[in-house]
Each structure stands twice: as structure tokens, then as C-alpha cells.
Coordinates of C-alpha atoms and ligand atoms in Angstrom, one line a residue:
M1 CA -6.7 80.9 -50.2
T2 CA -7.3 78.3 -47.5
A3 CA -5.1 77.6 -44.5
E4 CA -4.3 74.2 -46.0
E5 CA -3.1 75.7 -49.3
L6 CA -0.9 78.2 -47.5
Q7 CA 0.4 75.5 -45.2
N8 CA 1.3 73.3 -48.2
I9 CA 3.1 76.3 -49.8
A10 CA 5.1 76.8 -46.6
R11 CA 6.0 73.2 -46.6
Q12 CA 7.1 73.3 -50.2
H13 CA 8.9 76.6 -50.2
D14 CA 9.7 77.2 -46.6
C15 CA 9.4 80.5 -44.7
P16 CA 9.6 83.5 -44.7
A17 CA 7.8 83.9 -48.0
Y18 CA 5.3 86.1 -49.8
V19 CA 2.4 84.3 -51.6
Y20 CA 0.3 86.1 -54.2
D21 CA -3.1 84.7 -55.2
A22 CA -3.3 85.4 -59.0
H23 CA -7.1 84.8 -58.9
K24 CA -7.6 87.7 -56.5
I25 CA -5.5 90.0 -58.6
I26 CA -7.5 89.1 -61.7
D27 CA -10.8 89.5 -59.8
Q28 CA -9.9 93.0 -58.6
Y29 CA -8.7 94.1 -62.0
K30 CA -12.0 92.9 -63.6
R31 CA -14.0 94.5 -60.8
L32 CA -12.5 97.9 -61.6
E33 CA -13.0 97.4 -65.3
N34 CA -16.6 96.5 -64.7
A35 CA -17.2 99.5 -62.5
F36 CA -16.2 101.7 -65.4
A37 CA -17.7 99.5 -68.2
K38 CA -19.7 102.5 -69.5
V39 CA -16.6 104.5 -70.2
P40 CA -15.6 104.0 -73.9
K41 CA -11.9 104.4 -73.3
L42 CA -10.6 103.2 -70.0
R43 CA -6.9 102.6 -69.2
I44 CA -5.8 101.0 -65.9
H45 CA -2.1 101.7 -65.1
Y46 CA -1.1 99.3 -62.3
A47 CA 1.2 101.1 -59.8
V48 CA 4.4 99.1 -59.9
K49 CA 5.7 100.4 -56.6
A50 CA 3.1 98.3 -54.7
L51 CA 4.5 95.0 -55.9
S52 CA 7.1 95.0 -58.7
N53 CA 7.9 91.3 -59.3
L54 CA 8.3 90.7 -63.1
S55 CA 5.8 87.9 -63.1
V56 CA 3.2 90.1 -61.5
L57 CA 3.8 92.8 -64.1
Q58 CA 3.5 90.2 -66.8
L59 CA 0.2 89.1 -65.3
F60 CA -1.1 92.7 -65.5
N61 CA 0.2 92.9 -69.1
Q62 CA -1.8 89.8 -69.9
L63 CA -4.9 91.4 -68.4
G64 CA -4.4 94.4 -70.7
S65 CA -3.2 96.7 -68.0
G66 CA -0.7 99.5 -68.4
L67 CA 1.7 100.5 -65.7
D68 CA 2.3 103.6 -63.5
T69 CA 5.9 104.0 -62.6
V70 CA 7.8 106.3 -60.3
S71 CA 11.4 105.6 -61.2
I72 CA 13.3 104.8 -64.3
Q73 CA 14.1 101.4 -62.9
E74 CA 10.4 100.6 -62.6
V75 CA 10.0 101.7 -66.2
R76 CA 12.7 99.2 -67.1
L77 CA 11.0 96.4 -65.1
G78 CA 7.8 97.0 -67.0
L79 CA 9.5 96.9 -70.3
Q80 CA 11.3 93.7 -69.3
A81 CA 8.0 92.1 -68.4
G82 CA 6.8 92.8 -71.9
V83 CA 4.5 95.8 -71.3
P84 CA 4.6 98.1 -74.3
A85 CA 6.2 101.5 -73.7
H86 CA 3.2 103.4 -74.8
K87 CA 1.2 101.8 -72.0
I88 CA 3.6 103.0 -69.3
I89 CA 3.2 106.3 -67.5
Y90 CA 6.1 107.7 -65.6
T91 CA 5.1 109.9 -62.6
P92 CA 8.2 110.8 -60.7
N93 CA 8.6 113.3 -58.0
G94 CA 11.7 115.3 -57.5
V95 CA 13.8 113.7 -60.2
S96 CA 16.4 115.2 -62.5
L97 CA 15.8 116.4 -66.0
S98 CA 18.0 113.7 -67.4
E99 CA 15.9 110.9 -65.8
L100 CA 12.8 112.4 -67.5
E101 CA 14.7 112.5 -70.8
E102 CA 15.7 108.9 -70.3
A103 CA 12.0 108.0 -69.9
V104 CA 11.1 109.8 -73.1
E105 CA 13.9 107.9 -74.9
L106 CA 12.3 104.6 -73.7
G107 CA 9.1 105.8 -75.2
V108 CA 6.9 106.1 -72.1
Q109 CA 4.4 108.9 -71.3
I110 CA 5.8 111.4 -68.8
N111 CA 4.0 113.2 -66.1
I112 CA 5.5 116.4 -64.8
D113 CA 4.7 117.6 -61.3
N114 CA 6.7 120.8 -60.8
L115 CA 6.6 124.2 -62.5
I116 CA 10.3 124.7 -62.9
M117 CA 10.7 121.3 -64.5
L118 CA 7.8 122.0 -66.8
E119 CA 9.4 125.1 -68.0
E120 CA 12.8 123.6 -68.4
F121 CA 11.5 120.5 -70.2
G122 CA 9.0 122.4 -72.4
T123 CA 11.8 124.7 -73.5
L124 CA 14.1 121.9 -74.5
H125 CA 11.5 119.4 -75.9
P126 CA 8.3 121.3 -76.9
E127 CA 7.4 118.5 -79.3
V128 CA 7.2 115.8 -76.5
P129 CA 3.6 115.2 -75.2
V130 CA 3.5 115.8 -71.5
C131 CA 0.9 115.1 -68.8
I132 CA 0.7 117.6 -65.9
R133 CA 0.2 116.4 -62.3
I134 CA -2.2 118.8 -60.5
N135 CA -2.6 119.0 -56.8
P136 CA -6.3 119.8 -56.3
H137 CA -5.7 120.4 -52.5
V138 CA -8.3 118.0 -51.4
M139 CA -7.8 115.9 -48.3
A140 CA -8.4 112.3 -49.3
G141 CA -7.9 110.3 -46.1
G142 CA -7.3 111.1 -42.5
N143 CA -3.6 110.3 -42.4
T144 CA -1.2 112.9 -43.8
N145 CA 1.5 110.2 -44.4
I146 CA -0.6 108.6 -47.1
S147 CA -2.7 111.5 -48.2
V148 CA -0.8 113.5 -50.8
G149 CA -3.3 115.9 -52.3
H150 CA -3.5 118.3 -49.4
I151 CA -2.1 121.8 -49.2
D152 CA 1.2 120.9 -47.6
S153 CA 2.0 118.0 -49.9
K154 CA 5.1 118.0 -52.0
F155 CA 3.2 116.3 -54.9
G156 CA 1.8 117.9 -57.9
I157 CA 1.5 121.5 -59.2
S158 CA -0.9 123.5 -57.1
I159 CA -4.2 124.2 -58.7
H160 CA -3.7 127.8 -57.6
Q161 CA -0.7 128.0 -60.0
L162 CA -2.8 127.2 -63.1
P163 CA -2.2 130.7 -64.6
H164 CA 1.5 130.1 -64.4
I165 CA 1.2 126.6 -66.0
L166 CA -0.8 128.1 -68.9
R167 CA 1.8 130.8 -69.4
I168 CA 4.6 128.2 -69.5
V169 CA 2.7 126.1 -72.0
K170 CA 2.0 129.1 -74.2
N171 CA 5.6 130.4 -74.1
T172 CA 7.2 127.1 -74.8
G173 CA 4.6 125.8 -77.3
M174 CA 4.7 122.5 -75.5
N175 CA 2.1 119.8 -76.0
I176 CA 0.0 118.8 -73.0
N177 CA -1.8 115.6 -73.7
G178 CA -3.0 114.7 -70.2
V179 CA -3.9 116.0 -66.8
H180 CA -3.4 113.9 -63.7
M181 CA -4.1 113.9 -60.0
H182 CA -3.3 111.4 -57.2
T183 CA -4.8 112.4 -53.9
G184 CA -3.2 109.5 -51.9
S185 CA -4.4 106.5 -50.2
D186 CA -7.7 105.7 -48.5
I187 CA -10.5 107.5 -50.3
L188 CA -13.6 106.9 -48.2
D189 CA -15.9 109.7 -49.3
I190 CA -16.8 109.3 -52.9
D191 CA -18.1 112.8 -53.0
V192 CA -14.8 114.2 -52.0
F193 CA -13.2 112.3 -54.8
I194 CA -15.8 113.6 -57.3
H195 CA -15.1 117.1 -56.0
A196 CA -11.4 116.7 -56.8
A197 CA -12.3 115.3 -60.2
D198 CA -14.5 118.4 -60.9
I199 CA -11.5 120.5 -60.1
L200 CA -9.4 118.5 -62.6
F201 CA -12.1 118.9 -65.3
D202 CA -11.9 122.6 -64.8
V203 CA -8.1 122.4 -65.4
A204 CA -8.6 120.1 -68.4
R205 CA -10.8 122.7 -70.2
N206 CA -7.7 124.9 -70.5
F207 CA -6.0 122.5 -72.9
D208 CA -7.1 121.7 -76.4
D209 CA -5.2 118.6 -77.3
L210 CA -5.8 116.3 -74.4
E211 CA -5.9 112.5 -74.9
F212 CA -6.5 111.4 -71.3
I213 CA -7.4 112.4 -67.8
D214 CA -5.7 110.3 -65.0
F215 CA -7.5 110.2 -61.7
G216 CA -4.6 108.5 -59.9
S217 CA -5.7 106.1 -57.1
G218 CA -6.1 105.9 -53.4
F219 CA -8.7 103.3 -53.2
K220 CA -9.1 101.9 -49.7
V221 CA -9.2 98.1 -49.4
P222 CA -10.6 96.2 -46.4
Y223 CA -8.2 94.9 -43.8
H224 CA -10.6 92.8 -41.8
E225 CA -14.2 91.7 -41.8
N226 CA -16.6 94.6 -41.9
D227 CA -13.8 97.1 -42.5
I228 CA -14.7 100.2 -44.5
S229 CA -13.4 100.4 -48.1
T230 CA -13.8 102.5 -51.2
D231 CA -17.1 101.6 -52.9
I232 CA -15.6 101.1 -56.4
E233 CA -19.0 100.4 -58.0
E234 CA -20.4 103.7 -56.6
L235 CA -17.4 105.6 -57.7
G236 CA -17.7 104.0 -61.2
E237 CA -21.3 105.0 -61.5
K238 CA -20.7 108.6 -60.4
L239 CA -17.4 109.3 -62.1
S240 CA -18.4 107.6 -65.4
N241 CA -21.4 110.0 -65.6
R242 CA -19.4 113.0 -64.8
F243 CA -16.7 112.0 -67.3
D244 CA -19.2 111.4 -70.0
Q245 CA -20.6 114.9 -69.4
F246 CA -17.2 116.4 -69.5
C247 CA -16.2 114.6 -72.8
K248 CA -19.4 115.9 -74.4
S249 CA -18.6 119.5 -73.5
Y250 CA -15.0 119.0 -74.4
G251 CA -16.0 117.6 -77.8
K252 CA -13.9 114.5 -77.8
D253 CA -13.9 111.1 -76.1
L254 CA -10.9 111.1 -73.8
T255 CA -9.3 108.1 -72.1
L256 CA -10.2 107.8 -68.4
A257 CA -7.1 106.5 -66.6
F258 CA -6.5 105.2 -63.1
E259 CA -3.4 104.0 -61.4
P260 CA -4.2 101.7 -58.5
G261 CA -1.7 99.7 -56.6
K262 CA -3.2 98.6 -53.3
F263 CA -6.6 97.9 -54.7
L264 CA -5.2 95.4 -57.2
V265 CA -2.7 93.5 -55.1
S266 CA -3.2 94.1 -51.4
E267 CA -5.7 91.4 -50.6
A268 CA -4.0 88.9 -52.9
G269 CA -0.9 88.8 -50.7
Y270 CA -0.1 86.6 -47.7
F271 CA 3.2 86.8 -45.8
L272 CA 4.2 83.4 -44.3
A273 CA 6.4 83.3 -41.3
R274 CA 7.3 80.5 -38.9
V275 CA 6.9 80.7 -35.1
N276 CA 10.3 80.3 -33.4
G277 CA 9.0 80.4 -29.9
V278 CA 5.9 81.1 -27.8
K279 CA 6.8 83.1 -24.7
Q280 CA 4.5 83.6 -21.8
T281 CA 5.3 86.8 -19.8
T282 CA 3.5 88.4 -16.9
S283 CA 1.5 90.6 -19.2
T284 CA 0.9 88.8 -22.5
V285 CA 1.8 85.8 -24.7
F286 CA 4.4 86.5 -27.3
A287 CA 4.6 84.6 -30.5
Q288 CA 8.0 85.2 -32.0
V289 CA 8.4 84.6 -35.8
D290 CA 11.4 84.3 -38.1
S291 CA 10.9 87.7 -39.5
G292 CA 10.7 91.4 -38.6
F293 CA 10.3 94.8 -40.2
N294 CA 13.1 93.9 -42.6
H295 CA 10.5 91.8 -44.4
F296 CA 7.2 93.3 -43.5
I297 CA 7.3 96.9 -42.3
R298 CA 3.7 98.1 -42.8
P299 CA 2.6 97.4 -39.2
M300 CA 5.5 99.4 -37.7
F301 CA 5.7 102.1 -40.4
Y302 CA 2.0 102.9 -41.0
G303 CA 0.4 101.3 -38.0
S304 CA -1.5 99.0 -40.3
Q305 CA -3.4 96.2 -38.7
H306 CA -3.1 92.9 -40.5
D307 CA -5.2 89.9 -39.7
I308 CA -3.1 86.9 -38.8
L309 CA -4.0 83.3 -39.4
N310 CA -2.4 80.2 -37.9
V311 CA -2.3 78.1 -41.0
T312 CA -0.8 75.0 -39.3
H313 CA -3.5 74.8 -36.6
P314 CA -6.4 76.9 -37.9
D315 CA -9.1 75.3 -35.7
R316 CA -7.8 75.6 -32.2
K317 CA -9.3 77.7 -29.5
A318 CA -8.3 81.3 -30.2
R319 CA -6.1 83.2 -27.8
F320 CA -4.8 86.8 -27.7
Y321 CA -1.1 87.1 -28.8
S322 CA 1.5 89.7 -29.3
V323 CA 3.2 88.8 -32.5
V324 CA 6.8 90.0 -32.7
G325 CA 9.8 89.4 -34.9
Y326 CA 13.5 88.5 -34.4
I327 CA 15.0 91.9 -35.3
C328 CA 17.2 93.5 -32.5
E329 CA 14.8 96.4 -32.2
T330 CA 11.1 96.7 -31.4
D331 CA 9.3 94.9 -34.2
T332 CA 5.8 94.3 -33.1
F333 CA 3.5 93.0 -35.9
A334 CA 0.4 93.0 -33.8
N335 CA -0.8 93.4 -30.2
N336 CA -3.7 91.5 -28.6
K337 CA -4.5 89.6 -31.8
L338 CA -6.9 86.8 -31.6
I339 CA -5.2 83.8 -33.3
S340 CA -5.9 80.1 -33.2
G341 CA -3.7 78.5 -30.5
I342 CA -0.1 78.7 -31.5
S343 CA 2.7 76.1 -30.9
D344 CA 6.4 76.3 -31.8
G345 CA 6.9 75.7 -35.5
D346 CA 3.5 76.8 -36.6
V347 CA 3.2 78.9 -39.7
L348 CA 1.4 82.2 -39.5
A349 CA 0.0 84.0 -42.5
F350 CA -0.3 87.8 -42.4
K351 CA -3.1 89.0 -44.7
N352 CA -3.2 92.1 -47.0
A353 CA 0.5 91.5 -47.7
G354 CA 0.4 92.1 -51.4
A355 CA 1.0 95.9 -51.6
Y356 CA 4.0 97.8 -50.2
C357 CA 5.3 94.7 -48.5
F358 CA 8.0 92.9 -50.4
T359 CA 8.9 96.1 -52.2
M360 CA 9.7 97.7 -48.9
A361 CA 11.7 94.7 -47.6
S362 CA 15.4 95.3 -46.7
N363 CA 18.4 93.3 -45.6
Y364 CA 18.5 94.9 -42.1
N365 CA 20.2 92.7 -39.6
S366 CA 21.8 91.1 -42.6
R367 CA 18.9 88.8 -43.1
F368 CA 17.8 87.5 -46.5
R369 CA 14.8 88.9 -48.3
P370 CA 12.0 86.4 -48.5
A371 CA 10.9 84.2 -51.4
E372 CA 7.9 85.3 -53.6
I373 CA 5.4 82.8 -54.9
L374 CA 2.6 83.3 -57.4
W375 CA -0.3 80.9 -56.9
Y376 CA -2.7 80.1 -59.7
D377 CA -5.0 77.2 -60.2
G378 CA -3.6 75.1 -57.4
V379 CA 0.0 75.5 -58.5
S380 CA 2.6 77.6 -56.7
H381 CA 5.2 79.2 -58.9
L382 CA 8.4 80.4 -57.3
I383 CA 8.8 83.9 -58.8
R384 CA 11.7 85.0 -56.7
K385 CA 14.1 82.8 -54.8
R386 CA 14.8 83.6 -51.2
E387 CA 18.2 85.4 -51.0
V388 CA 21.4 83.6 -50.0
F389 CA 24.6 84.7 -48.4
D390 CA 26.2 85.6 -51.8
D391 CA 23.4 88.2 -52.3
L392 CA 24.5 90.0 -49.1
V393 CA 28.1 90.4 -50.2
R394 CA 27.6 90.9 -53.9
N395 CA 28.8 94.4 -54.9
Q396 CA 30.9 94.8 -51.8
E397 CA 34.6 95.3 -52.0
L398 CA 36.6 94.1 -49.1
V399 CA 39.1 96.9 -48.4
S400 CA 41.8 96.6 -45.8
L401 CA 43.1 100.0 -44.7
K402 CA 46.8 100.3 -44.0
L403 CA 46.3 101.2 -40.3
D404 CA 50.0 100.6 -39.5
D405 CA 51.1 103.4 -41.9
H406 CA 48.8 105.8 -40.3
A407 CA 50.0 104.8 -36.8
A408 CA 53.6 105.2 -37.9
K409 CA 52.8 108.8 -39.1
V410 CA 51.1 109.7 -35.9
D411 CA 54.1 108.3 -34.0
A412 CA 56.5 110.4 -36.0
Q413 CA 54.7 113.7 -35.3
Ligands
PLP501 C1 1.7 105.2 -55.2 C2 1.0 105.8 -56.3 C3 -0.2 105.2 -56.8 C4 -0.8 104.0 -56.2 O1 -1.5 104.2 -55.0 P1 -2.3 103.1 -54.2 O2 -2.8 103.7 -53.0 O3 -1.4 101.9 -54.0 O4 -3.5 102.7 -55.1 C5 -0.8 105.8 -57.9 N1 -0.2 106.9 -58.5 C6 0.9 107.5 -58.0 C7 1.4 108.7 -58.7 C8 1.5 106.9 -56.9 O5 2.6 107.5 -56.5

């Protein structure tokens, strides 16, 4: 999107606001589909937790995507957006048996990632098809916060426990229709990913009635020019071939599934915030915006570096700024960022704000969560209103304690 388009949206809808470029979402979806065009049965499950607005889910539904969900509420959002239950996979971690049962009632595919739950569920419902989440113990990226396939991770059933899995499946007579892995974010080395996939194929050979193999996600997207990213086309080439070989030896064409979040929506998103003040100190120039980690926490939580554009004055001489928020706590969005000269009232756009941004927003400091806008073909559709004061007090009960009674009792003692 151009600076002018973003500036117009800010004028129309005010700040702070998230803007999602539907064209970019569609392009990324098609790019992934094309990379795996050789696979006869491909299923993309968009990971709802990255960006869960109903209109975005509806867009994925229109593209033919399924959904990957991690809570029963995400399942419900998917159903409400019109996604058929059979295209939704539910991959929770550490949830109760009753939540799994609820998901089955709603008709979605469940994925179990713990041995005790597998045994319990299989004993009670041997007829329900279940996918198993395997932890192949492969380190995907450098950062252990976002890499979830390594040895210390809480996710998935360890590959070393395969004999126990098989015993449970045999004892309960349960039906395993899929195997799954999700090694976490930021896959940079395709060969490491293929290595993990090979481990999953070895697991898959132990089950006779599989319908799909789900390779999770963890595709890295670029955050700035010349940034490294997962080469989806190379992955498509290599994994499609491997998958084809596997299906031949398995004797059946299985569905190859993925569940990307970041890859599909990160680059489509822009977070718009307005500059309340430019402050020159002895060491730097601060640009203070009408936002904070209540709206956009990735820079503080993950240390992610988002490019920032001055969409009001995109063509001025660039200067180095520290961009900070208005929260009563350290809330630095960026240090020493080169941005086109900022004046009070300018609108800044933070890039890569589609994934894990609005969905992590809170009401900290009793601020309203931002508006969300879906942009398509030159039209900006408001898909979530900015909150208002009533939203902050809804669900609260104003209780007045009878302090005098208590004081009287204390006095009497
Ligand atoms: C979060 C998550 C994803 C999506 O990961 P991205 O890095 O956003 O692509 C996929 N699968 C599962 C099980 C997840 O928890």
C-alpha cells in the first residue's frame, strides 16, 4: 500500500488503527498454493491466532482455506465466519478433556499433543478420528520463545515416545487419521525442515488409516528490505517430491497440510498511530505516538524490528528517531530508526503488523483497542470499530463494600 492510501485511511478512520491489505493476503495464499501445485491433495489451514477478525477468516474461506485453531473460541469464530467444520483443525495445548469433546461435537478435526490425553480420549471415544502432534525435536529457529519443536518444548508428544503412542492406539482401538508437527516460527534452513519431515514420515508409516500429514508452519517472512525469509518455492519443490515418494510407498495419496499464520498475514498489516509530540533530548529525538504495547506488543515482547513509515510526510529528509508510546511504562517501538522527518500530528505506519498484533492487543492503561480495516480494490472496509468507554465497563459489576460494618466490628473487639 502507498503512503497516500494509508494517510487517506487514517483521515477516514482516525488512529490508532490496523489496516490489512487483502491483496497481499490473497497473493501470499496463492504463492503457497503454487509452491505445492504438484501435490494432488493440498490443504492450507490458516492459523487463526495470528489474526482472528471474522472478515479475515471469511476471506480465507473464500480462498478455499481451512483453519488451524488453538481454542474452542477460535473454532467458534471460524464457524461463524462460515468455514465448514470439516475444514477446521483444532490443535490445543494443555486443555481439558471436555474442551476436546466440545470440539468433536462441533465437528472439527482434533489434534492431540499429550500421551495421557491420548489414552483418556481414545478409551472414551475410540471411534473419533484423531490426529497426533509429534515433537520431532528439531530446532527450527534460533529463538527458543518461538521455536517449539526442540527438546525442552511443552508442545507435542516426543518422537521418543512412539512405542508408547502405538501401545495406546492398539489398546484403545482408536482411529489415527493424521500426524502433525509444528516446529515453531522462523524456518531458515529448508534442509532442517525436510529432516523433521522425514522423521514425521517414519512416524506415519506406523499407522494404516492416515488421511493427512500436517507439517505445521513456522515460515519466516521478511521484515525489511534484504531480510532473510523462508524460501517457500524451494520448500515446495523439495517437500513435494519427498511427499510424493512417501505416498507411493504408503500406497495412498494423502493430503499434505500446512497451517501458516505469519506467512499469510504478517506483511499485509499496517498499524497506524499518530504522533502526539516530537521531543528532542540530549541523546536522541523521541517521536511519541498515541499507542503503546497495549496495541502493538511485538517489538517489546519479541524484540521484533518493524519498519516505520511517515505516511503524512513520506518524502522529507530522513532522521533517526526513537519511537515510543504513551503507556506509563517503557514502551519503545523502535530505537534509532531512520524515518522521514516527523512533525506533530503525523501518522506513522508500522509494517508487518498483520500477524500477532491486534490479537495480542489489550486494554492496559484502560485504553481502547484499535479499529481494524480491511482494504481491497481501493476501498477501506471497517471490520472492527475502535472500542468506546462502554466496552471498558461492560461485564463489570460495581460493588460497594460495607466498610462501616467491618469498622464497627473491629471497634467492638
Ligand atoms: C501458532 C501456530 C501456527 C502458526 O504459526 P506461524 O508462525 O504464525 O505460521 C501453526 N500451528 C500451530 C499449532 C500453532 O500453534
